Coordinates of C-alpha atoms in Angstrom, one line a residue:
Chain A
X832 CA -22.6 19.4 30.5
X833 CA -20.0 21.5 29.2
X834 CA -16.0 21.8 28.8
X835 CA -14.2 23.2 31.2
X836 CA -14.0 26.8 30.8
X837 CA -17.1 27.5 29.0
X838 CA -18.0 29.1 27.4
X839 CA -14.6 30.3 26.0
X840 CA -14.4 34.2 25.0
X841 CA -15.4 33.4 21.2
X842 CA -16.8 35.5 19.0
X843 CA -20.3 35.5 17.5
X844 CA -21.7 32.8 16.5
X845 CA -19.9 30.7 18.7
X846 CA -20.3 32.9 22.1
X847 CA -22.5 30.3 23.4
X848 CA -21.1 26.9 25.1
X849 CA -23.9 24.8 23.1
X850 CA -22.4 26.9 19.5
X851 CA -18.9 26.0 21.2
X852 CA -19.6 22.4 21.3
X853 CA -20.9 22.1 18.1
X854 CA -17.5 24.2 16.9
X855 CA -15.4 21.5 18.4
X856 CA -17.4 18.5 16.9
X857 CA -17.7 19.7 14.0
X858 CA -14.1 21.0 13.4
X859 CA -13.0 16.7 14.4
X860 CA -15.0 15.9 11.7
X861 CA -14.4 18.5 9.0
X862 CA -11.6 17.7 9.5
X863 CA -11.2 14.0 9.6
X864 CA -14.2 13.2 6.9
X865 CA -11.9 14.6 3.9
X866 CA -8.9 13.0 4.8
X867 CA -10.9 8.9 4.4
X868 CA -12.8 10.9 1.4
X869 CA -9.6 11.3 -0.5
X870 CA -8.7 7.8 -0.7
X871 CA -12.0 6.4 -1.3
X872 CA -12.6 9.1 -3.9
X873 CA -9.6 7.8 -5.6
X874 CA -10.6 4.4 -4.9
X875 CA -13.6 4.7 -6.9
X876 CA -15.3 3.9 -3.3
X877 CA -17.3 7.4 -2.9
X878 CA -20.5 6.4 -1.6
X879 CA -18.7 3.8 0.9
X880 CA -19.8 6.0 3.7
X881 CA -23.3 6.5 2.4
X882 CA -23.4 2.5 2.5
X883 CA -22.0 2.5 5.9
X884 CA -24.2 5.3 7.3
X885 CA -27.4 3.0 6.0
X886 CA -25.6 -0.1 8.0
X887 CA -25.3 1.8 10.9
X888 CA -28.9 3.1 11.0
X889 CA -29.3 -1.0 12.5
X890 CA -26.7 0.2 15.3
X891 CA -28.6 3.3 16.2
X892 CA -31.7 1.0 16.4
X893 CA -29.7 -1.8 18.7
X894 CA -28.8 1.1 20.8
X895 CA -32.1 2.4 21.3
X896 CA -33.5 -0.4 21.7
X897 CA -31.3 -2.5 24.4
X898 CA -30.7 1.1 26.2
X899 CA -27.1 1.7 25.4
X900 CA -25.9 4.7 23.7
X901 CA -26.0 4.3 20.0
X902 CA -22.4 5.8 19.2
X903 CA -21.1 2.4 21.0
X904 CA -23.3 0.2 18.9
X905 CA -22.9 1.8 15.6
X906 CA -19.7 1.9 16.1
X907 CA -19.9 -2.1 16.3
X908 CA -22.2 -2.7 13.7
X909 CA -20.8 -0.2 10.8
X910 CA -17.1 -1.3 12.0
X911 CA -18.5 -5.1 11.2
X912 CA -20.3 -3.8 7.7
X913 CA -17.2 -2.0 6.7
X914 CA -15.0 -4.6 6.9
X915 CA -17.7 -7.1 5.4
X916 CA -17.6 -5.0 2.4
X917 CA -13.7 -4.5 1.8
X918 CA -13.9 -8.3 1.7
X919 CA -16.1 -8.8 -1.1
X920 CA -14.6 -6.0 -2.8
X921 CA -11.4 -7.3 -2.7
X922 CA -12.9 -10.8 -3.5
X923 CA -14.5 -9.3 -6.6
X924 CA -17.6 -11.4 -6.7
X925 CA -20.3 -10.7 -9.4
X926 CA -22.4 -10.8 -5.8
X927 CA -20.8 -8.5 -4.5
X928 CA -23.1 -5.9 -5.9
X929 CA -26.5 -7.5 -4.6
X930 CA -25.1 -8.2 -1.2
X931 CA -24.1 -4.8 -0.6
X932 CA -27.7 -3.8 -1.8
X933 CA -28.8 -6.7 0.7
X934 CA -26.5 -4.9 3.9
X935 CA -27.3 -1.5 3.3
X936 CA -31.4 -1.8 3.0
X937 CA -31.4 -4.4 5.8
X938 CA -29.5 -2.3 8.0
X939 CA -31.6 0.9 7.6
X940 CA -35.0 -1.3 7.9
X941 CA -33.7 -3.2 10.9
X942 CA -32.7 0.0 12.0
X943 CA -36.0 1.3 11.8
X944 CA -37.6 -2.0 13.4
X945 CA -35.8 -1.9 16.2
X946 CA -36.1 1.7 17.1
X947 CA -39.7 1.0 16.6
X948 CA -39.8 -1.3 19.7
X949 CA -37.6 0.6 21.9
X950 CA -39.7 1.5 25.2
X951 CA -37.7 5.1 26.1
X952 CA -36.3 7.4 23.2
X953 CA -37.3 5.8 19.6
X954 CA -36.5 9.3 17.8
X955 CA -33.9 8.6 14.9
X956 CA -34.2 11.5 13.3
X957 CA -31.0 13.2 15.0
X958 CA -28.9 10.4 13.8
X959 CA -30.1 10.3 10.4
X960 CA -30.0 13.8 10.3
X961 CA -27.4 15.5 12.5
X962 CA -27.8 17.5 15.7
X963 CA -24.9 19.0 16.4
X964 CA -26.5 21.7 18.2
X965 CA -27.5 19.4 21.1
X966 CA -24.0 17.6 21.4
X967 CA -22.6 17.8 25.2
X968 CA -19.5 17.0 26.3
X969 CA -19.2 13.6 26.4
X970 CA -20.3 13.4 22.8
X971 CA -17.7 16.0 21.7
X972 CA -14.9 14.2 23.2
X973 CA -16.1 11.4 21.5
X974 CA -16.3 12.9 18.5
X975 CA -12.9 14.9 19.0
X976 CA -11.2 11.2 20.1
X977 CA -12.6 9.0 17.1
X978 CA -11.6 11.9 14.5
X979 CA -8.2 12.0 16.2
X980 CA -7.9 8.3 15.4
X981 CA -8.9 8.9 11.9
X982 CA -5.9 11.4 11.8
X983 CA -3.2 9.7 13.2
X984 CA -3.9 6.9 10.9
X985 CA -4.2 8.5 8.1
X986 CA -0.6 10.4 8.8
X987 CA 1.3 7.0 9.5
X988 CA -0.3 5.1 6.7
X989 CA -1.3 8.2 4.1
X990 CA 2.1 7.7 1.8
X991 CA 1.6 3.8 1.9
X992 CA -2.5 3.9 0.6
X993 CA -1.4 6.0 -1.9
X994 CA 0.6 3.2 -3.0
X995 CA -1.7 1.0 -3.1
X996 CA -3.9 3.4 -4.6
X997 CA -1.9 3.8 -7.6
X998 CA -1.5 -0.2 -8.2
X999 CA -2.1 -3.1 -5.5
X1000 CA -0.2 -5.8 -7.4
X1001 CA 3.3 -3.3 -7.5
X1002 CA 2.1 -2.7 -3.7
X1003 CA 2.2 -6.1 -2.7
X1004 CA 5.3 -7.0 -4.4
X1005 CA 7.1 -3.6 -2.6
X1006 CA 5.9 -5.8 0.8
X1007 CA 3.1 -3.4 1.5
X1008 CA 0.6 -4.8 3.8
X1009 CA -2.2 -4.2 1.1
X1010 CA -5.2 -6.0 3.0
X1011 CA -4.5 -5.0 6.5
X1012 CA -4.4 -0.8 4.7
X1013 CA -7.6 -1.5 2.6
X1014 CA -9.2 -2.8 5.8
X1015 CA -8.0 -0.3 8.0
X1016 CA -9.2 2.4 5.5
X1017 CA -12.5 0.4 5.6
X1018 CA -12.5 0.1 9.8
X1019 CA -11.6 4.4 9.5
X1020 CA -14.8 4.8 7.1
X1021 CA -16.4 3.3 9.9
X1022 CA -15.1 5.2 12.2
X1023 CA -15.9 8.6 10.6
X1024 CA -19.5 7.7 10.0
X1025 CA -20.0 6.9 13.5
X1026 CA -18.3 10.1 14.3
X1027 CA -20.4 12.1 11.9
X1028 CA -23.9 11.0 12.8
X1029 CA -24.4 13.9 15.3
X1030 CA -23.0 16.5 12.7
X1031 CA -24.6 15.8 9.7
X1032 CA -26.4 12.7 10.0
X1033 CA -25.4 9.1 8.9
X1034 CA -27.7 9.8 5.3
X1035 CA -25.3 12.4 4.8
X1036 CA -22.1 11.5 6.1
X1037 CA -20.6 11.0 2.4
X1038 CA -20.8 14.6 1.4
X1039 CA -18.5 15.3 4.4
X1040 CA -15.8 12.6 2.8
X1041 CA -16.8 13.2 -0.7
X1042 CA -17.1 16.5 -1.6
X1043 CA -14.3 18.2 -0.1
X1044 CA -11.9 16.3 -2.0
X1045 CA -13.9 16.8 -5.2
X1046 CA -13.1 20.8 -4.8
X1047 CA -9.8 20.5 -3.4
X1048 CA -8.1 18.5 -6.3
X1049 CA -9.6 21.4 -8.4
X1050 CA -7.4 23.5 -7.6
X1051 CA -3.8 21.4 -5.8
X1052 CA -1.4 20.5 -7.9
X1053 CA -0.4 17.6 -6.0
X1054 CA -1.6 14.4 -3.8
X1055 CA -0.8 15.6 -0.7
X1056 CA -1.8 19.1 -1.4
X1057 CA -5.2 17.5 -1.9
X1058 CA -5.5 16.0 1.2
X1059 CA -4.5 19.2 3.1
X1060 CA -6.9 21.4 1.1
X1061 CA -9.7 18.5 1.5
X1062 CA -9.3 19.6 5.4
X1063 CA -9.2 22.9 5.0
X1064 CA -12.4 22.8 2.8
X1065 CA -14.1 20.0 5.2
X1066 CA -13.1 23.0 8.3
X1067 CA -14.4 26.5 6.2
X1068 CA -17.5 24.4 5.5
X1069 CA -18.2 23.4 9.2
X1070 CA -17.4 27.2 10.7
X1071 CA -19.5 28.6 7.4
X1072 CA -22.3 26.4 7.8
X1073 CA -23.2 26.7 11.2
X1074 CA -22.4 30.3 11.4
X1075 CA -25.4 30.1 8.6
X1076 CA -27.2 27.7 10.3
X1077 CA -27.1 29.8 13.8
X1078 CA -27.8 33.4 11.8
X1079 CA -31.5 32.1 9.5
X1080 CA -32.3 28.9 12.0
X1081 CA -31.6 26.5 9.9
X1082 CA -30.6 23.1 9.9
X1083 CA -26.9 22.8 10.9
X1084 CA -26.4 19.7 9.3
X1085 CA -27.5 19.8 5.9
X1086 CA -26.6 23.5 6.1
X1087 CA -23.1 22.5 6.5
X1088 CA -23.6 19.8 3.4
X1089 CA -24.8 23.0 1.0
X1090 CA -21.8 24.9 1.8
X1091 CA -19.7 21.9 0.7
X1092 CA -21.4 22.1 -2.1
X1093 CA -21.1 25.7 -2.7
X1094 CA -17.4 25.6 -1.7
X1095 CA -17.2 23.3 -4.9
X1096 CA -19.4 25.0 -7.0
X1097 CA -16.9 27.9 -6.5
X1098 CA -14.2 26.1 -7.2
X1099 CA -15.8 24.2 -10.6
X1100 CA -16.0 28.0 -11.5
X1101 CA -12.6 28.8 -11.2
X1102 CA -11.5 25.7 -12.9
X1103 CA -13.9 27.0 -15.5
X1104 CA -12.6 30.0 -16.1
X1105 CA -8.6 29.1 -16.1
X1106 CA -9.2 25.8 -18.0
X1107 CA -12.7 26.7 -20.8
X1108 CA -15.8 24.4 -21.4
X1109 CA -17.3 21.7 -19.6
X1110 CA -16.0 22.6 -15.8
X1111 CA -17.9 20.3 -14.0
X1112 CA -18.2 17.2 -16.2
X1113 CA -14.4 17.1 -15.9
X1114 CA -14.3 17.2 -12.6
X1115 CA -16.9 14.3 -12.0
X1116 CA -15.2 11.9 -14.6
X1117 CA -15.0 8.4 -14.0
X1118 CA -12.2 6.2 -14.8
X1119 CA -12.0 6.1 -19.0
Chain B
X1357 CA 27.9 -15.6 -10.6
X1358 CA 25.1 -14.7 -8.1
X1359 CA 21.7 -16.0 -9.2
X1360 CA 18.9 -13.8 -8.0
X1361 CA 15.9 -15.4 -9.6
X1362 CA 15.6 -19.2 -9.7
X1363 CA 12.2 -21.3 -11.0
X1364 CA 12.3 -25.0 -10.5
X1365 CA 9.7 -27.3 -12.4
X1366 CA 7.2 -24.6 -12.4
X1367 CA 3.6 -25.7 -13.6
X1368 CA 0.6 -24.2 -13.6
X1369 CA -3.5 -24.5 -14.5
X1370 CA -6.6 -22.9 -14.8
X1371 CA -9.4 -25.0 -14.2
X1372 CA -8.4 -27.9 -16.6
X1373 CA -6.0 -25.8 -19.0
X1374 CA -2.7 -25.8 -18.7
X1375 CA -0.8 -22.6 -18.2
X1376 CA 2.6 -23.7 -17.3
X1377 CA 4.1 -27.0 -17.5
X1378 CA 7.4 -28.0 -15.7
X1379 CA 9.3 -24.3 -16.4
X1380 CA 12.4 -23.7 -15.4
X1381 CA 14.7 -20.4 -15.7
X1382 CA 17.2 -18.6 -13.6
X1383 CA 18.6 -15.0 -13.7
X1384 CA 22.0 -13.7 -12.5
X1385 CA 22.9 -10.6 -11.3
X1386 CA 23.6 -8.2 -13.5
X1387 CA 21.9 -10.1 -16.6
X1388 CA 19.7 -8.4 -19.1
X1389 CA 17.1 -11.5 -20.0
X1390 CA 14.0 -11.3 -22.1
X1391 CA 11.3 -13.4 -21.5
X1392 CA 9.7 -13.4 -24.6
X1393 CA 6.1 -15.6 -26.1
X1394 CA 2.7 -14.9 -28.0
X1395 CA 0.2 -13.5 -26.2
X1396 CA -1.4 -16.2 -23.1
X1397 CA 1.5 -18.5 -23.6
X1398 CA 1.9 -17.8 -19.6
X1399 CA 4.0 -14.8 -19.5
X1400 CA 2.3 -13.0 -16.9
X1401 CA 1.3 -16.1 -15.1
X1402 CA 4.8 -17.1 -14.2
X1403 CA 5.6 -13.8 -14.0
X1404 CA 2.6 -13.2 -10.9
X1405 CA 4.6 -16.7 -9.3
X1406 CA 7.7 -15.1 -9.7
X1407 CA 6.8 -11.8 -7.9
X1408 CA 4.8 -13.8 -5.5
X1409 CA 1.4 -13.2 -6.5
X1410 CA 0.1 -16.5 -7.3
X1411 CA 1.0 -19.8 -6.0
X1412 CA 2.6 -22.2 -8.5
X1413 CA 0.7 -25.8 -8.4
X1414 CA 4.1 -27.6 -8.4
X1415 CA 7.6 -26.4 -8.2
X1416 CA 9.4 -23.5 -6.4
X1417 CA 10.5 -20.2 -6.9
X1418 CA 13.5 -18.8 -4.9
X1419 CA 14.5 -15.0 -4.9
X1420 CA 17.7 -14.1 -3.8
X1421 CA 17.2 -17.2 -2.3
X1422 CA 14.1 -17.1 -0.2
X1423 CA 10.7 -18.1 -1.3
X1424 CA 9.0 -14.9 -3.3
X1425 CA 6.4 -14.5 0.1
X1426 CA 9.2 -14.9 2.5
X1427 CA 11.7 -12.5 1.4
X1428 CA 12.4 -9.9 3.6
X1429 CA 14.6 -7.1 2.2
X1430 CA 11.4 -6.5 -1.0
X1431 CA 13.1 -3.8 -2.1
X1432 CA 15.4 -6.1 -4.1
X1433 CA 13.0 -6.6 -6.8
X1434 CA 11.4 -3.4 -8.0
X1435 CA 8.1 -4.6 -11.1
X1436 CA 6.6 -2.5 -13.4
X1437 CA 3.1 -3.7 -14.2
X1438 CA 1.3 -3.8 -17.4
X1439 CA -1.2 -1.5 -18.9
X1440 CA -1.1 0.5 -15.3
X1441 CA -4.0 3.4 -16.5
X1442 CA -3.6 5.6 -13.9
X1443 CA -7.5 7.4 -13.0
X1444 CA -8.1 10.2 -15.3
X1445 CA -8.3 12.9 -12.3
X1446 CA -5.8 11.7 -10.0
X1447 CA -4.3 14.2 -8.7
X1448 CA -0.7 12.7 -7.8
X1449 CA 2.7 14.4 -9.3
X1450 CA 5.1 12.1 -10.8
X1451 CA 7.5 12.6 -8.4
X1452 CA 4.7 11.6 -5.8
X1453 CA 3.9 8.2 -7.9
X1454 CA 7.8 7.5 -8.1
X1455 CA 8.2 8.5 -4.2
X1456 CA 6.1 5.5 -4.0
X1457 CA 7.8 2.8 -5.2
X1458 CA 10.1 3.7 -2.2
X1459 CA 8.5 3.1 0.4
X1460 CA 10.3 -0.3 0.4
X1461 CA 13.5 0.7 1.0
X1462 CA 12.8 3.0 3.8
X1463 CA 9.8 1.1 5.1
X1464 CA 6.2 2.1 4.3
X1465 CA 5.3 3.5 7.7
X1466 CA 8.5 5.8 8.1
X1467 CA 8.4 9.8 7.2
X1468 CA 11.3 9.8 3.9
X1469 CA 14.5 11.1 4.9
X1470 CA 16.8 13.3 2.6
X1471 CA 18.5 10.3 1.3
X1472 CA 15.1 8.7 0.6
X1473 CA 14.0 11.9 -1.7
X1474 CA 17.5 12.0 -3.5
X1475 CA 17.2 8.5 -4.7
X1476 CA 13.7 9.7 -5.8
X1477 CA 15.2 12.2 -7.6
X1478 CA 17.6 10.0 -8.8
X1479 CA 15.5 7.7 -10.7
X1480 CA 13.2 10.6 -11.7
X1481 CA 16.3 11.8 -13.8
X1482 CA 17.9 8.6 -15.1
X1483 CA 14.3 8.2 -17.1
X1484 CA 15.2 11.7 -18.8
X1485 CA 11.9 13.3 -16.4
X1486 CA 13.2 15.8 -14.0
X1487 CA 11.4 18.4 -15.5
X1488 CA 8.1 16.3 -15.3
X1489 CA 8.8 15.9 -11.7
X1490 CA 6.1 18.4 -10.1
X1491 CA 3.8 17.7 -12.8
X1492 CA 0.6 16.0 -12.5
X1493 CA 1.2 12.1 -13.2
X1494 CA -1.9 12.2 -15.5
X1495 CA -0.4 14.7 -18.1
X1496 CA 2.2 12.6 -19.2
X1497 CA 2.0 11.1 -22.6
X1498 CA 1.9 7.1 -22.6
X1499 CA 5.4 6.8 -23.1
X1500 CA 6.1 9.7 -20.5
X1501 CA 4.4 7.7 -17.8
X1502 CA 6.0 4.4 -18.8
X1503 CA 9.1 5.7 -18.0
X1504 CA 7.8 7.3 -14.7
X1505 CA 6.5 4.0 -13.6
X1506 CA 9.8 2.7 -14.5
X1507 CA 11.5 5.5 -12.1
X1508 CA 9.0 4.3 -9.4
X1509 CA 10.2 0.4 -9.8
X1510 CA 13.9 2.4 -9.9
X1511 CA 13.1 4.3 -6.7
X1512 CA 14.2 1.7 -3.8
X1513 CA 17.3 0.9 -5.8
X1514 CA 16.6 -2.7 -6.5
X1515 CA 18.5 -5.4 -7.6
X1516 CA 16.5 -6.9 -9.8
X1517 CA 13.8 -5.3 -11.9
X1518 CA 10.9 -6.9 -13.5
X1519 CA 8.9 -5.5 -16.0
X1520 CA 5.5 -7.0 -17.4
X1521 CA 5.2 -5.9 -21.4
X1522 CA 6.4 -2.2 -20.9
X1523 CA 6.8 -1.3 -24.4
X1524 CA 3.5 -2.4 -25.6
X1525 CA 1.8 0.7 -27.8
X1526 CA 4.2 2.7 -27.2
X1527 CA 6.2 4.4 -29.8
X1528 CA 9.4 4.1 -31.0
X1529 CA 11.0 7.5 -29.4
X1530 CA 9.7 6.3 -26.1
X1531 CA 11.1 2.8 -26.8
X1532 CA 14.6 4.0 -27.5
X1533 CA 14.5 6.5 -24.1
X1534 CA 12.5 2.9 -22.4
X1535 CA 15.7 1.1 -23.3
X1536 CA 18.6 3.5 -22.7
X1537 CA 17.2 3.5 -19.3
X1538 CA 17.2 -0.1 -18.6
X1539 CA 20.7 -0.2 -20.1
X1540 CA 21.6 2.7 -17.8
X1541 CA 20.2 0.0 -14.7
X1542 CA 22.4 -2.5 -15.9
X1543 CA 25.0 -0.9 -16.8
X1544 CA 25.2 1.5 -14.0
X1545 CA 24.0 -0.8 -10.9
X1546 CA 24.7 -4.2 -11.9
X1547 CA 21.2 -5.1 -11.8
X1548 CA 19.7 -8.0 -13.2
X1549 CA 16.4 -7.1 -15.0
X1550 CA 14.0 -9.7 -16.6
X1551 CA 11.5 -8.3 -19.5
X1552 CA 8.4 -9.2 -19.9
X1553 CA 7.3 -9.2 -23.2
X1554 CA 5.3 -10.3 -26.8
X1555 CA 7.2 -7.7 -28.3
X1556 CA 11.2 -6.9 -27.8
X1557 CA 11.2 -3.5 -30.1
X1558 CA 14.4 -1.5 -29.1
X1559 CA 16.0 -3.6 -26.5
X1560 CA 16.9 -6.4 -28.1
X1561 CA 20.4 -5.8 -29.3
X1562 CA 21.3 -5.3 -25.3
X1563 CA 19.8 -8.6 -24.2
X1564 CA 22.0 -11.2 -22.7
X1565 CA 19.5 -13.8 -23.0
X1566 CA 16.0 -14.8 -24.9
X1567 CA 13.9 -17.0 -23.0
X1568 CA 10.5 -18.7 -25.6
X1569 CA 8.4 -19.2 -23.2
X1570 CA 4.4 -21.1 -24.6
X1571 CA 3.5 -22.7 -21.7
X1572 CA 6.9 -24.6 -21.2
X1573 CA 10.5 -23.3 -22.7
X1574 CA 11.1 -23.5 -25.9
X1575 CA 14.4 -21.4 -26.0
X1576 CA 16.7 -20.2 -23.5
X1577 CA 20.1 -18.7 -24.5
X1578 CA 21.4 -16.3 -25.8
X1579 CA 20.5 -13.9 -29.4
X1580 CA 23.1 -14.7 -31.3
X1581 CA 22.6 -18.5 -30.7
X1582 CA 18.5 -18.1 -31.4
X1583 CA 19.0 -16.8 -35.0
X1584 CA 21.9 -19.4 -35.2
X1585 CA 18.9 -21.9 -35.6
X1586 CA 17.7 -19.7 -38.3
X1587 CA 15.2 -18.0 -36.0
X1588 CA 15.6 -13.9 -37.1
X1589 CA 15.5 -12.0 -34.0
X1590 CA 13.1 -9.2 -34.9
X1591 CA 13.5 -5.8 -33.7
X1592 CA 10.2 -4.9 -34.4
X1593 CA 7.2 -6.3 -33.0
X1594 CA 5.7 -7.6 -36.4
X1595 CA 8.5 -10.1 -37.0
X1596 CA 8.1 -11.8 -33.7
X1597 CA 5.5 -13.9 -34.2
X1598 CA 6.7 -14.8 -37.5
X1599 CA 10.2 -16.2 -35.4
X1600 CA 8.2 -17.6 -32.7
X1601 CA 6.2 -20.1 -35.3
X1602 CA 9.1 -20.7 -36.8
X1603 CA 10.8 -21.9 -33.7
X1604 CA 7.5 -24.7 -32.9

């Protein structure tokens, strides 16, 4: 099943409607995965989607298993897990650590279990690692309508996390919903992973949050200039990395995660050469 | 006058020590009032009840007359936290972290309107930063960003400002711009603002009041009448604890 109209007059390598499907998947999450990415970056929260993606490995598995499609019940599980984990963040329990250890193997294991017994399709490989290529229609709307979510969130609410970004107790006093944002911005996470899964797989969805932002803020002088070129990078490295993928056959998904990478091995360069030694250690420092 | 800020009784504990017992203060519009105590003689425990943070374990705290958690209009009080160390590589301008102590004015879900970015600008300038403005937060000195996050409190215009040991480590050039900016909020809004403090370094020949605060109030009145009981009021840090024993 295709869109209507396709396949649309394109140019190579998106001349065919499956490349044309991919395009439009992919573009709703490059272009939503940045814009959650910047605020968990900055939250110290990077590898909150790589969590999630390993709690929603037990959704997949559910949805194999019971015979319902496994975007609706990852959606579910990781939505539940996400918000789970904002709690004991916020809580700041010593436990916190081990019980997130505790969600994320149980989910990918019960995950696996579960698959294990389902009777029809038991292959998880496409949602661990991607496969956009196959995406129809239905997924791509999907897709288009849970990164469209992410968006209009993150436009109404973008000024007010940074807020809260920059200091939860002056936040709170200003009458800033703090909790309701930090678990909204957990629900989004969520939301993205879920969204993700067919592009580049749930193991990983956090490069697609994560290291768009790490080369955008390179280079932007401001917040909000961060955001926009977080998109901007999170777009070039979907339409680069399946143009790649499509020319030498190769994996769309982690193809598209390399030229991420690349794009920010680029941009560590540049840094490098306006700003002198030690490029990249800068750029990966953690709170001093 | 109109009072702003009123404690009642106010006590506190943690686990079985106590924090606060039975304090009582109140702040008028337009007053300039030092809270003032060694370090964990509950200082930025009341302070927390105050802005609404914590829950007292008796007594009330009314601002501008409602309970701190029920006050609608929170752009009234604008607080500038302690020690805020912003993350080495964020990448927000200063006028972005200031814009951000707005959003209570204007409502943190509404797009900011031109009168919204000239108050920004506003408080940008009356902390001597506007040419800092479009600069990264993180490349401001300590003193630099102490006034920024003073121009963020500033931002929604508030009516009373509260400011949780602001001076501390910083030097003395940044303490004399730190306090002709807080005289300039006084002076030029009527605002009452309520300093947090072990320290009172260059601020305290403007203060109306001195509140002693270890764990209940030992003093509240005004300078003059503290070294009246032969208390010297220190204007540098090292002779405050040296008052503040004297006054036990």
């Amino acid at each position: 099943m295709t869109l209507p109209g396709m396949p649309w007059p394109l140019p190579w390598p998106f001349d065919r409607s499956y490349m044309q499907l991919a395009l439009v998947a992919g573009l709703a999450v490059g272009a939503s995965a940045p814009l959650i990415g910047t605020f968990l970056v900055q939250k110290r929260m990077s590898l909150m989607g790589d969590g999630i993606g390993h709690v929603a490995v037990a959704g997949i598995g559910a949805g194999l298993l019971f015979g319902t499609a496994p975007i609706w019940t990852a959606l579910v599980v990781a939505t539940i897990a996400a918000l789970a984990i904002e709690r004991l963040r916020a809580n700041g329990t010593t436990s916190g650590d081990l019980a997130l250890a505790m969600m994320f193997y149980g989910g990918i294991a019960a995950g696996v279990v579960m698959a294990s017994r389902a009777t029809g399709n038991t292959n998880l490989t496409p949602y661990l690692f991607g496969s956009i290529i196959t995406t129809d229609a239905t997924d791509a709307l999907v897709v288009v309508g849970l990164g469209a979510l992410v968006v209009a969130c993150i436009t109404f609410t973008h000024r007010a996390l940074l807020a809260v970004v920059l200091d939860e107790a002056s936040a709170r006093v200003s009458g800033i919903p703090v909790g309701m944002l930090n678990a909204m911005l957990a629900a989004l996470t969520a939301v993205t992973v879920v969204a993700a899964m067919r592009v580049v797989g749930v193991l990983l969805v956090a490069a697609l949050m994560v290291l768009p932002v790490a080369s955008s803020r390179v280079l932007a002088r401001s917040f909000h200039a961060t955001m926009i070129g977080a998109v901007l990078v999170g777009i070039a490295s979907v339409v680069v990395g399946l143009t790649v993928a499509r020319a030498w056959d190769l994996a769309p998904g982690g193809t598209i995660v390399l030229v991420t990478l690349a794009i920010f091995g680029l941009a560590a360069v540049r840094r490098g050469l306006r700003a002198g030694p030690d490029p990249v250690g800068s750029l990966l420092d953690g709170p001093h | 006058m109109t009072t702003v800020l009123a404690a009642t009784g106010v006590s506190f504990r943690y686990d079985q020590d106590i924090v606060l017992d039975d304090v009582s203060l109140s702040l008028d519009k337009g007053e300039f009032v030092a809270l003032v105590g060694p370090n964990g003689s509950g200082k930025s425990t009341l302070l927390r009840i105050v802005l609404g943070l914590t829950e007292p374990a008796t007594g009330s705290v009314e601002l501008f007359g409602s309970s701190p958690r029920q006050l609608v209009d929170r752009w009234r009080v604008g607080y500038v936290p302690q020690h805020l160390r912003l993350a080495p590589d964020l990448p927000a301008t200063v006028r972005e972290v200031v814009a951000a102590g707005r959003l209570a004015r204007r409502g943190w879900w509404r797009r900011p309107r031109a009168d919204d970015r000239a108050a920004v600008d506003h408080a940008i300038e009356s902390v001597a930063l506007a040419e800092y403005g479009d600069r990264r937060a993180t490349e401001l000195s300590g003193g630099q960003l102490q006034r920024a996050l003073i121009a963020k409190a500033l931002a929604c215009e508030p009516e009373l400002l509260v400011l949780d040991e602001p001076i501390a480590g910083v030097d003395a050039r940044a303490q004399r711009d730190f306090r002709d900016s807080l005289v300039h909020l006084v002076r030029e809004h009527g605002a009452a603002v309520l300093l947090v403090s072990h320290e009172l370094g260059a601020v305290a020949d403007d203060l109306d009041r001195v509140i002693v605060l270890k764990r209940r109030v030992l003093f509240d009145g005004t300078p003059s009448a503290l070294t009246e009981t032969g208390v010297s009021l220190g204007i540098h840090a090292d002779d405050l604890p040296l008052w503040l024993e004297e006054l036990q």
